Amino acid sequence: EDKVVQSPLSLVVHEGDTVTLNCSYEVTNFRSLLWYKQEKKAPTFLFMLTSSGIEKKSGRLSSILDKKELFSILNITATQTGDSAIYLCAADNNNDMRFGAGTRLTVKP
Amino acid sequence: KAGVTQTPRYLIKTRGQQVTLSCSPISGHRSVSWYQQTPGQGLQFLFEYFSETQRNKGNFPGRFSGRQFSNSRSEMNVSTLELGDSALYLCASSYLPSGGDLIRQSSYNEQFFGPGTRLTVL
């Protein structure tokens, strides 16, 4: 059965710290891996990764995919309190989207 | 460009009733997917519609159904409500359907989520 596992489930850091969130997946017909940030409302899209080894960056956030080892990481540098959220990853298996349970990140001042 | 809209935003029903939720996608988007989000199960895929046809369906009972209209607006219906159906129901629209050709520019495949409808079943 297709599954997506995220770790850690929760993380508490202080402003300025760098964090790495992990997402491993086992899906048949893998097409892409997506990262979302969810605060109090609906998820907002961060990245879509389809190719191994190509880092995608957006400001202080970056992400990379390893299709051989079946995982992705999301890095956030110089964290700010506004980064506090649940970060979801999802694998597109060409049929539907399988979501991980999310990592709850709390950034303290 | 207006975002994805969902109505109603909040709903309270009792067990046994039925409910219809509505989702209007971003203009030009023809794919609409529905998700259920609960604290215990996280985000789970319900179904996807593209051009008025259901393309994919998640692992939910037949009480959950949906449809899409020619203007791409979609409705989701849940009949014989159970307490466990209390959840945030999210819809997301995208330009391309799942399973279609990936286009290098990821915005074509990106899903844009609506604010959700919070359903409480008493």
Coordinates of N, CA, C and O in Angstrom, one line a residue, chain A residues 31-32 34 36 38 42-43 45 48 50 56 88 92 94-97 99, chain B residues 35 37 43 45 56 90 97-100 102 106 109-111 113-115:
Chain A
R31 N 5.1 10.0 -9.3 CA 5.2 11.0 -10.4 C 5.9 12.2 -9.8 O 6.8 12.8 -10.5
S32 N 5.5 12.7 -8.6 CA 6.1 13.9 -8.1 C 5.9 13.9 -6.6 O 5.0 13.2 -6.0
L34 N 5.3 16.7 -3.4 CA 5.0 18.1 -3.1 C 5.1 18.4 -1.7 O 4.8 17.6 -0.8
Y36 N 3.8 21.2 1.3 CA 2.8 22.3 1.6 C 3.1 22.8 3.0 O 3.6 22.1 3.8
Q38 N 1.0 24.4 6.1 CA -0.4 24.7 6.6 C -0.4 25.4 7.9 O 0.1 24.8 8.9
A42 N -6.1 26.4 4.9 CA -5.8 25.4 4.0 C -4.3 25.4 3.6 O -3.7 26.4 3.8
P43 N -3.8 24.3 3.2 CA -2.4 24.2 2.8 C -2.0 25.1 1.7 O -2.9 25.4 0.8
F45 N 0.9 25.8 -1.3 CA 1.9 25.0 -2.0 C 3.3 25.6 -1.8 O 3.5 26.9 -1.8
M48 N 7.2 21.5 -5.8 CA 6.9 20.3 -6.5 C 8.2 19.7 -7.0 O 9.0 20.5 -7.7
T50 N 10.2 16.6 -9.0 CA 10.1 15.5 -9.9 C 11.4 14.8 -10.2 O 11.4 13.6 -10.5
K56 N 15.3 22.8 -5.2 CA 14.5 23.9 -5.5 C 14.5 24.9 -4.3 O 14.5 24.5 -3.2
L88 N 3.4 19.7 5.3 CA 3.0 18.4 4.8 C 3.7 18.1 3.5 O 4.0 19.0 2.7
D92 N 2.5 12.2 -5.3 CA 1.6 12.0 -6.4 C 1.9 10.6 -7.1 O 3.0 10.4 -7.6
N94 N 0.3 9.2 -9.5 CA -0.4 9.2 -10.8 C -1.8 8.8 -10.7 O -2.5 8.6 -11.8
N95 N -2.3 8.6 -9.5 CA -3.7 8.3 -9.3 C -4.4 9.2 -8.3 O -5.5 9.8 -8.6
D96 N -3.7 9.5 -7.2 CA -4.1 10.4 -6.3 C -2.9 10.9 -5.5 O -1.8 10.7 -5.9
M97 N -3.2 11.7 -4.5 CA -2.1 12.3 -3.7 C -2.1 11.6 -2.3 O -3.2 11.6 -1.6
F99 N -0.8 11.9 1.4 CA -0.2 12.8 2.3 C 0.5 12.2 3.5 O 0.0 11.2 4.0
Chain B
Y35 N -10.7 16.7 -0.4 CA -9.9 16.1 0.6 C -10.7 16.2 1.9 O -11.4 17.2 2.2
Q37 N -9.9 16.4 6.0 CA -8.9 16.6 7.0 C -9.4 16.4 8.4 O -10.3 17.2 8.8
L43 N -4.7 14.4 6.3 CA -5.4 14.8 5.0 C -5.5 13.6 4.1 O -4.6 12.9 3.8
F45 N -7.4 11.9 0.6 CA -8.0 12.2 -0.7 C -9.4 11.5 -0.8 O -9.5 10.3 -0.5
N56 N -10.5 9.8 -10.3 CA -10.0 9.0 -9.3 C -10.8 9.1 -8.0 O -11.5 10.1 -7.8
L90 N -11.7 20.0 2.3 CA -10.9 20.9 1.4 C -11.1 20.5 0.0 O -11.1 19.4 -0.4
P97 N -5.1 17.6 -14.8 CA -5.5 16.6 -13.9 C -4.4 15.7 -13.5 O -3.3 15.8 -14.1
S98 N -4.5 14.9 -12.5 CA -3.5 14.0 -12.1 C -3.4 12.9 -13.2 O -4.4 12.6 -13.9
G99 N -2.2 12.4 -13.4 CA -2.1 11.4 -14.4 C -1.8 11.9 -15.8 O -1.6 11.2 -16.7
G100 N -1.9 13.2 -15.9 CA -1.7 13.8 -17.2 C -0.2 14.1 -17.4 O 0.6 13.8 -16.5
L102 N 3.2 15.7 -17.2 CA 3.8 16.8 -16.4 C 4.4 17.8 -17.3 O 5.1 17.5 -18.2
S106 N 5.9 24.0 -13.0 CA 5.1 23.3 -12.0 C 3.8 24.0 -11.7 O 2.9 23.4 -11.2
N109 N 0.7 22.1 -12.7 CA 0.3 20.9 -11.9 C 0.0 21.3 -10.5 O -0.6 20.5 -9.7
E110 N 0.3 22.5 -10.1 CA 0.1 22.9 -8.7 C -1.4 22.9 -8.3 O -2.2 23.3 -9.1
Q111 N -1.6 22.4 -7.2 CA -3.0 22.5 -6.6 C -3.2 23.7 -5.8 O -2.3 24.0 -4.9
F113 N -5.6 25.3 -3.0 CA -6.6 24.9 -2.0 C -7.6 26.0 -1.7 O -7.2 27.2 -1.6
G114 N -8.8 25.6 -1.5 CA -9.8 26.6 -1.0 C -9.7 26.6 0.5 O -8.9 25.9 1.1
P115 N -10.4 27.5 1.2 CA -10.4 27.7 2.6 C -11.0 26.5 3.4 O -10.7 26.4 4.6

